Amino acid sequence: MDCTRIPRALAVLALAASSLAFAQEYPAKPIRFVVPYPAGGPLDTVARLLGQKVSASVKQPVIVEDKPGAGGNIGADLVAKAPPDGYTILMGAVATHAINPTLYAHIPYDAARDFAPVTQVASTPNVLVVNPALPVSNVREFIRYAKAHPGQLNFGSGSTGSAGHLAGELFDAMAGVKMVHVPYKGAAPAMQDLIAGRVQLMFDNFASASAQIEAGRVKALAVTTAKRSELAQELPTIAESGLPGFDINTWFGVFAPAGTPPAIIDRLHDEFVRALADPGVHEAMLKLGAEPVGSTPAQFAAYIRSEAAKYAKVIKASGARVD
């Protein structure tokens, strides 16, 4: 028998026992839930909705704290540098973990290295909407029109590097058309110019566009997700309308700092997935335009890697950059 291995094995067992005991005690104090975007937005609203459910379950307060700025980078960095003990977690998003690492010349954290994914919370579809004066009624007609009018169609977005902007760039590349991007300071002014006819189209968040669609001020052609949305089953996807593989959505989920014990990650995962399964939470999220998900940490990590690779390709091809 190799006696030198016994102390090492005992040390491993002691570490495992210590980690298990820590996990069993967790949480023993309030959990800080950082949202890297402004108060009142969809991530903040969903975080508070889920936080209330998780708080009731774990018998500890879940305190939502908004830390907006730099496209989500400020709040994400705060959590990246927090102690990996499960008491500071992040409501991260497609921007903080899949877009910003390529879009920004410098960000203060490593999206892949500095975080432990817990679960994807939701997916929010974008929708291709056009001004009603545009003589098209579906995506195939729109592509034919765009090819016949190169450089004459302007598409608005909430900002350079937003999901709406990158959806337009991906559409350009996959459809073989050339549209002109017009960035705004937010999706609301872009929508106003779309209604007024100063831009001809945009890829907007379905939740924010739905009122204008219902009022007939803009015309919806398709959703940008790979599958039809639970929010608008009647709308086809761009993928099924002539561009197979097209898939852009605004997603968000829970992250802990890298190094957080696996038992803590599992506990957080179970609590948030249980909250997402609550019928009242599910209905409230759909009203906000967010489709609940609830993936495993491994599934979420794999999804983030695929999303980061996709957006890196689109961003580099478009030349978009934030210094």
Tab-separated table of C-alpha atoms in Angstrom:
chain	number	residue	atom	x	y	z
A	1	MET	CA	0.000	0.000	0.000
A	2	ASP	CA	1.243	3.490	-0.880
A	3	CYS	CA	0.980	5.230	2.506
A	4	THR	CA	1.840	8.593	0.969
A	5	ARG	CA	-1.584	8.627	-0.681
A	6	ILE	CA	-3.541	8.288	2.576
A	7	PRO	CA	-3.029	11.858	3.871
A	8	ARG	CA	-3.859	13.235	0.440
A	9	ALA	CA	-7.073	11.186	0.298
A	10	LEU	CA	-8.020	12.321	3.790
A	11	ALA	CA	-7.433	15.939	2.765
A	12	VAL	CA	-9.724	15.522	-0.240
A	13	LEU	CA	-12.411	13.954	1.936
A	14	ALA	CA	-12.085	16.742	4.493
A	15	LEU	CA	-12.406	19.385	1.760
A	16	ALA	CA	-15.479	17.657	0.342
A	17	ALA	CA	-17.048	17.407	3.791
A	18	SER	CA	-16.315	21.055	4.481
A	19	SER	CA	-17.858	22.097	1.146
A	20	LEU	CA	-20.951	19.971	1.822
A	21	ALA	CA	-21.396	21.446	5.288
A	22	PHE	CA	-21.049	24.958	3.858
A	23	ALA	CA	-23.641	24.177	1.196
A	24	GLN	CA	-26.051	22.767	3.757
A	25	GLU	CA	-25.809	25.978	5.772
A	26	TYR	CA	-26.220	28.176	2.689
A	27	PRO	CA	-27.727	30.708	2.634
A	28	ALA	CA	-27.148	31.981	6.157
A	29	LYS	CA	-27.462	35.669	5.266
A	30	PRO	CA	-29.001	37.900	2.543
A	31	ILE	CA	-28.106	37.296	-1.110
A	32	ARG	CA	-27.137	40.298	-3.226
A	33	PHE	CA	-28.632	39.972	-6.730
A	34	VAL	CA	-26.939	42.460	-9.065
A	35	VAL	CA	-28.728	43.658	-12.204
A	36	PRO	CA	-26.299	45.504	-14.530
A	37	TYR	CA	-29.054	47.573	-16.148
A	38	PRO	CA	-31.378	50.395	-15.005
A	39	ALA	CA	-34.236	49.934	-12.555
A	40	GLY	CA	-37.613	49.308	-14.143
A	41	GLY	CA	-36.235	47.450	-17.165
A	42	PRO	CA	-37.115	43.834	-18.011
A	43	LEU	CA	-34.073	42.306	-16.253
A	44	ASP	CA	-34.733	44.325	-13.102
A	45	THR	CA	-38.427	43.409	-13.121
A	46	VAL	CA	-37.783	39.687	-13.622
A	47	ALA	CA	-34.986	39.695	-11.028
A	48	ARG	CA	-37.361	41.147	-8.432
A	49	LEU	CA	-40.074	38.669	-9.389
A	50	LEU	CA	-37.732	35.687	-9.006
A	51	GLY	CA	-35.972	37.167	-6.000
A	52	GLN	CA	-39.223	37.253	-4.032
A	53	LYS	CA	-39.879	33.575	-4.737
A	54	VAL	CA	-36.324	32.477	-3.933
A	55	SER	CA	-36.295	34.578	-0.768
A	56	ALA	CA	-39.475	32.924	0.482
A	57	SER	CA	-37.998	29.492	-0.231
A	58	VAL	CA	-34.553	29.962	1.365
A	59	LYS	CA	-35.830	32.118	4.246
A	60	GLN	CA	-33.286	34.830	3.535
A	61	PRO	CA	-33.689	38.189	1.727
A	62	VAL	CA	-32.677	38.327	-1.933
A	63	ILE	CA	-31.774	41.976	-2.435
A	64	VAL	CA	-31.887	43.205	-6.039
A	65	GLU	CA	-29.317	45.925	-6.678
A	66	ASP	CA	-29.177	47.826	-9.987
A	67	LYS	CA	-25.667	48.718	-11.174
A	68	PRO	CA	-26.108	50.052	-14.731
A	69	GLY	CA	-23.445	51.467	-17.012
A	70	ALA	CA	-21.120	50.633	-19.916
A	71	GLY	CA	-23.575	48.258	-21.576
A	72	GLY	CA	-23.789	46.081	-18.462
A	73	ASN	CA	-20.031	45.841	-17.925
A	74	ILE	CA	-19.973	47.742	-14.609
A	75	GLY	CA	-22.430	45.474	-12.805
A	76	ALA	CA	-20.940	42.330	-14.336
A	77	ASP	CA	-17.457	43.335	-13.209
A	78	LEU	CA	-18.688	43.921	-9.661
A	79	VAL	CA	-19.899	40.314	-9.448
A	80	ALA	CA	-16.840	38.921	-11.237
A	81	LYS	CA	-14.664	40.345	-8.444
A	82	ALA	CA	-17.001	39.405	-5.556
A	83	PRO	CA	-16.152	36.581	-3.110
A	84	PRO	CA	-17.202	33.219	-4.609
A	85	ASP	CA	-19.480	32.308	-1.724
A	86	GLY	CA	-22.927	32.519	-3.323
A	87	TYR	CA	-23.866	35.770	-1.617
A	88	THR	CA	-23.305	38.010	-4.636
A	89	ILE	CA	-24.856	36.851	-7.914
A	90	LEU	CA	-25.595	38.440	-11.279
A	91	MET	CA	-28.505	38.653	-13.675
A	92	GLY	CA	-26.269	38.581	-16.741
A	93	ALA	CA	-27.411	38.793	-20.335
A	94	VAL	CA	-26.490	38.220	-23.954
A	95	ALA	CA	-24.715	41.597	-23.934
A	96	THR	CA	-22.541	41.004	-20.867
A	97	HIS	CA	-21.516	37.467	-21.806
A	98	ALA	CA	-21.788	37.046	-25.585
A	99	ILE	CA	-21.674	40.474	-27.257
A	100	ASN	CA	-19.544	42.834	-25.162
A	101	PRO	CA	-16.397	40.659	-25.092
A	102	THR	CA	-16.037	41.266	-28.844
A	103	LEU	CA	-17.863	44.582	-29.233
A	104	TYR	CA	-15.835	46.492	-26.624
A	105	ALA	CA	-12.143	47.174	-27.128
A	106	HIS	CA	-11.638	46.577	-23.407
A	107	ILE	CA	-13.895	45.136	-20.706
A	108	PRO	CA	-12.803	44.713	-17.066
A	109	TYR	CA	-13.700	41.016	-16.750
A	110	ASP	CA	-13.349	37.766	-18.657
A	111	ALA	CA	-16.863	36.576	-19.475
A	112	ALA	CA	-15.821	32.936	-19.798
A	113	ARG	CA	-13.261	32.704	-16.994
A	114	ASP	CA	-14.725	34.892	-14.232
A	115	PHE	CA	-18.241	33.444	-13.910
A	116	ALA	CA	-20.029	30.217	-13.074
A	117	PRO	CA	-23.318	29.920	-15.022
A	118	VAL	CA	-26.285	28.902	-12.859
A	119	THR	CA	-29.290	28.851	-15.204
A	120	GLN	CA	-30.710	30.646	-18.210
A	121	VAL	CA	-33.747	32.506	-16.930
A	122	ALA	CA	-35.474	33.603	-20.116
A	123	SER	CA	-35.365	34.273	-23.823
A	124	THR	CA	-36.973	37.359	-25.302
A	125	PRO	CA	-37.650	37.229	-29.052
A	126	ASN	CA	-37.020	40.122	-31.356
A	127	VAL	CA	-39.367	40.773	-34.247
A	128	LEU	CA	-38.735	42.178	-37.719
A	129	VAL	CA	-41.122	45.101	-38.104
A	130	VAL	CA	-41.456	47.405	-41.101
A	131	ASN	CA	-43.223	50.648	-41.879
A	132	PRO	CA	-46.689	49.795	-43.299
A	133	ALA	CA	-45.920	51.836	-46.421
A	134	LEU	CA	-43.227	49.329	-47.424
A	135	PRO	CA	-44.804	47.122	-50.149
A	136	VAL	CA	-44.013	43.761	-48.534
A	137	SER	CA	-46.073	41.320	-46.487
A	138	ASN	CA	-43.555	38.594	-45.625
A	139	VAL	CA	-39.814	37.956	-45.338
A	140	ARG	CA	-39.363	36.557	-48.848
A	141	GLU	CA	-41.009	39.633	-50.375
A	142	PHE	CA	-38.878	41.823	-48.135
A	143	ILE	CA	-35.659	40.138	-49.281
A	144	ARG	CA	-36.632	40.593	-52.931
A	145	TYR	CA	-37.415	44.253	-52.283
A	146	ALA	CA	-34.150	44.802	-50.395
A	147	LYS	CA	-32.129	43.211	-53.210
A	148	ALA	CA	-33.861	45.487	-55.716
A	149	HIS	CA	-33.073	48.568	-53.583
A	150	PRO	CA	-29.501	48.111	-52.275
A	151	GLY	CA	-28.434	50.723	-49.742
A	152	GLN	CA	-31.881	52.371	-49.782
A	153	LEU	CA	-33.385	50.684	-46.718
A	154	ASN	CA	-32.501	52.086	-43.299
A	155	PHE	CA	-32.903	49.959	-40.196
A	156	GLY	CA	-32.990	51.501	-36.751
A	157	SER	CA	-31.725	50.040	-33.487
A	158	GLY	CA	-31.390	51.074	-29.861
A	159	SER	CA	-27.601	51.333	-30.107
A	160	THR	CA	-24.528	50.082	-31.900
A	161	GLY	CA	-23.910	46.499	-30.857
A	162	SER	CA	-27.451	45.920	-29.573
A	163	ALA	CA	-29.288	42.705	-30.431
A	164	GLY	CA	-31.407	44.719	-32.888
A	165	HIS	CA	-28.317	46.044	-34.642
A	166	LEU	CA	-26.637	42.637	-34.859
A	167	ALA	CA	-29.856	41.022	-36.093
A	168	GLY	CA	-29.790	43.463	-39.006
A	169	GLU	CA	-26.139	42.729	-39.739
A	170	LEU	CA	-26.781	38.978	-39.653
A	171	PHE	CA	-29.802	39.450	-41.936
A	172	ASP	CA	-27.628	41.410	-44.387
A	173	ALA	CA	-25.046	38.635	-44.477
A	174	MET	CA	-27.439	35.706	-44.735
A	175	ALA	CA	-29.867	37.291	-47.222
A	176	GLY	CA	-27.178	38.891	-49.374
A	177	VAL	CA	-28.680	42.376	-49.071
A	178	LYS	CA	-27.255	45.747	-48.066
A	179	MET	CA	-29.181	47.867	-45.572
A	180	VAL	CA	-27.989	50.973	-43.710
A	181	HIS	CA	-27.831	50.844	-39.912
A	182	VAL	CA	-29.096	53.912	-38.030
A	183	PRO	CA	-28.284	53.704	-34.281
A	184	TYR	CA	-30.393	55.589	-31.746
A	185	LYS	CA	-30.110	56.270	-28.033
A	186	GLY	CA	-32.646	53.617	-27.149
A	187	ALA	CA	-35.244	51.545	-28.967
A	188	ALA	CA	-38.117	53.986	-28.270
A	189	PRO	CA	-36.820	56.825	-30.491
A	190	ALA	CA	-35.944	54.288	-33.171
A	191	MET	CA	-39.525	53.026	-33.107
A	192	GLN	CA	-40.868	56.587	-33.383
A	193	ASP	CA	-38.783	57.182	-36.498
A	194	LEU	CA	-39.949	53.854	-37.930
A	195	ILE	CA	-43.583	54.900	-37.452
A	196	ALA	CA	-42.791	58.274	-39.048
A	197	GLY	CA	-41.076	56.583	-42.003
A	198	ARG	CA	-37.606	58.019	-41.390
A	199	VAL	CA	-36.318	54.435	-41.171
A	200	GLN	CA	-38.041	51.563	-42.937
A	201	LEU	CA	-37.538	48.700	-40.505
A	202	MET	CA	-36.067	47.516	-37.225
A	203	PHE	CA	-35.517	44.309	-35.290
A	204	ASP	CA	-37.172	45.240	-32.016
A	205	ASN	CA	-37.868	43.446	-28.767
A	206	PHE	CA	-41.289	41.848	-29.159
A	207	ALA	CA	-42.530	43.122	-25.801
A	208	SER	CA	-41.842	46.745	-26.680
A	209	ALA	CA	-43.055	46.433	-30.282
A	210	SER	CA	-46.298	44.567	-29.609
A	211	ALA	CA	-48.396	47.668	-28.837
A	212	GLN	CA	-47.357	49.325	-32.106
A	213	ILE	CA	-48.015	46.102	-34.020
A	214	GLU	CA	-51.509	45.756	-32.539
A	215	ALA	CA	-52.255	49.410	-33.344
A	216	GLY	CA	-51.209	48.884	-36.975
A	217	ARG	CA	-48.493	51.532	-36.797
A	218	VAL	CA	-45.886	48.967	-37.848
A	219	LYS	CA	-46.161	45.647	-39.656
A	220	ALA	CA	-44.629	42.482	-38.150
A	221	LEU	CA	-43.081	40.062	-40.637
A	222	ALA	CA	-41.360	37.434	-38.478
A	223	VAL	CA	-39.654	36.685	-35.184
A	224	THR	CA	-35.885	36.313	-35.045
A	225	THR	CA	-35.702	33.195	-32.872
A	226	ALA	CA	-35.069	29.674	-34.165
A	227	LYS	CA	-38.556	28.546	-33.089
A	228	ARG	CA	-41.869	30.361	-33.125
A	229	SER	CA	-42.492	32.387	-30.020
A	230	GLU	CA	-44.993	31.428	-27.344
A	231	LEU	CA	-45.878	35.128	-27.379
A	232	ALA	CA	-46.972	35.201	-31.037
A	233	GLN	CA	-47.490	31.745	-32.501
A	234	GLU	CA	-49.021	33.224	-35.662
A	235	LEU	CA	-45.742	34.901	-36.642
A	236	PRO	CA	-43.304	32.757	-38.649
A	237	THR	CA	-39.598	32.735	-37.905
A	238	ILE	CA	-37.082	34.325	-40.247
A	239	ALA	CA	-35.415	30.898	-40.376
A	240	GLU	CA	-38.539	29.231	-41.802
A	241	SER	CA	-39.147	32.178	-44.135
A	242	GLY	CA	-36.112	31.737	-46.327
A	243	LEU	CA	-33.030	32.089	-44.068
A	244	PRO	CA	-32.445	28.697	-42.386
A	245	GLY	CA	-30.276	28.978	-39.278
A	246	PHE	CA	-31.176	32.582	-38.488
A	247	ASP	CA	-31.438	32.889	-34.706
A	248	ILE	CA	-31.137	36.086	-32.649
A	249	ASN	CA	-32.742	36.612	-29.269
A	250	THR	CA	-32.228	38.611	-26.108
A	251	TRP	CA	-31.543	36.173	-23.286
A	252	PHE	CA	-30.568	36.542	-19.665
A	253	GLY	CA	-29.673	34.310	-16.751
A	254	VAL	CA	-28.110	33.900	-13.329
A	255	PHE	CA	-24.346	33.810	-12.763
A	256	ALA	CA	-22.145	33.435	-9.703
A	257	PRO	CA	-18.449	34.348	-9.450
A	258	ALA	CA	-16.059	31.669	-10.704
A	259	GLY	CA	-14.894	29.413	-7.907
A	260	THR	CA	-18.261	29.288	-6.170
A	261	PRO	CA	-18.587	25.747	-4.692
A	262	PRO	CA	-20.523	23.379	-6.970
A	263	ALA	CA	-22.956	22.576	-4.152
A	264	ILE	CA	-23.841	26.274	-3.909
A	265	ILE	CA	-24.296	26.508	-7.694
A	266	ASP	CA	-26.619	23.488	-7.522
A	267	ARG	CA	-28.648	25.049	-4.696
A	268	LEU	CA	-29.003	28.340	-6.572
A	269	HIS	CA	-29.956	26.474	-9.732
A	270	ASP	CA	-32.647	24.464	-7.967
A	271	GLU	CA	-34.121	27.537	-6.278
A	272	PHE	CA	-34.296	29.650	-9.448
A	273	VAL	CA	-35.668	26.824	-11.598
A	274	ARG	CA	-38.325	26.159	-8.948
A	275	ALA	CA	-39.250	29.847	-9.029
A	276	LEU	CA	-39.439	29.811	-12.834
A	277	ALA	CA	-41.817	26.841	-12.705
A	278	ASP	CA	-44.304	28.737	-10.555
A	279	PRO	CA	-47.445	29.362	-12.687
A	280	GLY	CA	-47.794	32.935	-11.462
A	281	VAL	CA	-44.164	33.720	-12.298
A	282	HIS	CA	-44.509	32.063	-15.700
A	283	GLU	CA	-47.574	34.135	-16.572
A	284	ALA	CA	-46.027	37.369	-15.289
A	285	MET	CA	-42.876	36.809	-17.353
A	286	LEU	CA	-44.852	36.159	-20.528
A	287	LYS	CA	-46.685	39.442	-19.995
A	288	LEU	CA	-43.259	41.099	-19.902
A	289	GLY	CA	-42.344	39.433	-23.203
A	290	ALA	CA	-39.908	36.992	-21.587
A	291	GLU	CA	-40.235	33.258	-22.200
A	292	PRO	CA	-39.022	31.279	-19.137
A	293	VAL	CA	-36.231	28.724	-19.729
A	294	GLY	CA	-34.547	27.124	-16.671
A	295	SER	CA	-31.528	25.226	-18.052
A	296	THR	CA	-28.856	23.311	-16.140
A	297	PRO	CA	-25.505	25.026	-15.446
A	298	ALA	CA	-23.824	22.817	-18.092
A	299	GLN	CA	-26.508	23.557	-20.683
A	300	PHE	CA	-26.288	27.273	-19.985
A	301	ALA	CA	-22.476	27.249	-20.251
A	302	ALA	CA	-22.613	25.459	-23.607
A	303	TYR	CA	-25.252	27.875	-24.876
A	304	ILE	CA	-23.159	30.884	-23.867
A	305	ARG	CA	-20.131	29.498	-25.725
A	306	SER	CA	-22.157	29.033	-28.910
A	307	GLU	CA	-23.703	32.505	-28.587
A	308	ALA	CA	-20.316	34.166	-27.996
A	309	ALA	CA	-18.888	32.478	-31.104
A	310	LYS	CA	-21.885	33.524	-33.212
A	311	TYR	CA	-21.811	37.157	-32.123
A	312	ALA	CA	-18.044	37.406	-32.455
A	313	LYS	CA	-18.392	36.466	-36.122
A	314	VAL	CA	-21.260	38.916	-36.738
A	315	ILE	CA	-19.546	41.797	-34.900
A	316	LYS	CA	-16.234	41.346	-36.681
A	317	ALA	CA	-17.951	41.155	-40.057
A	318	SER	CA	-19.945	44.322	-39.346
A	319	GLY	CA	-16.971	46.304	-38.075
A	320	ALA	CA	-18.946	47.405	-34.997
A	321	ARG	CA	-16.715	48.572	-32.145
A	322	VAL	CA	-17.055	50.446	-28.865
A	323	ASP	CA	-13.831	51.982	-27.522
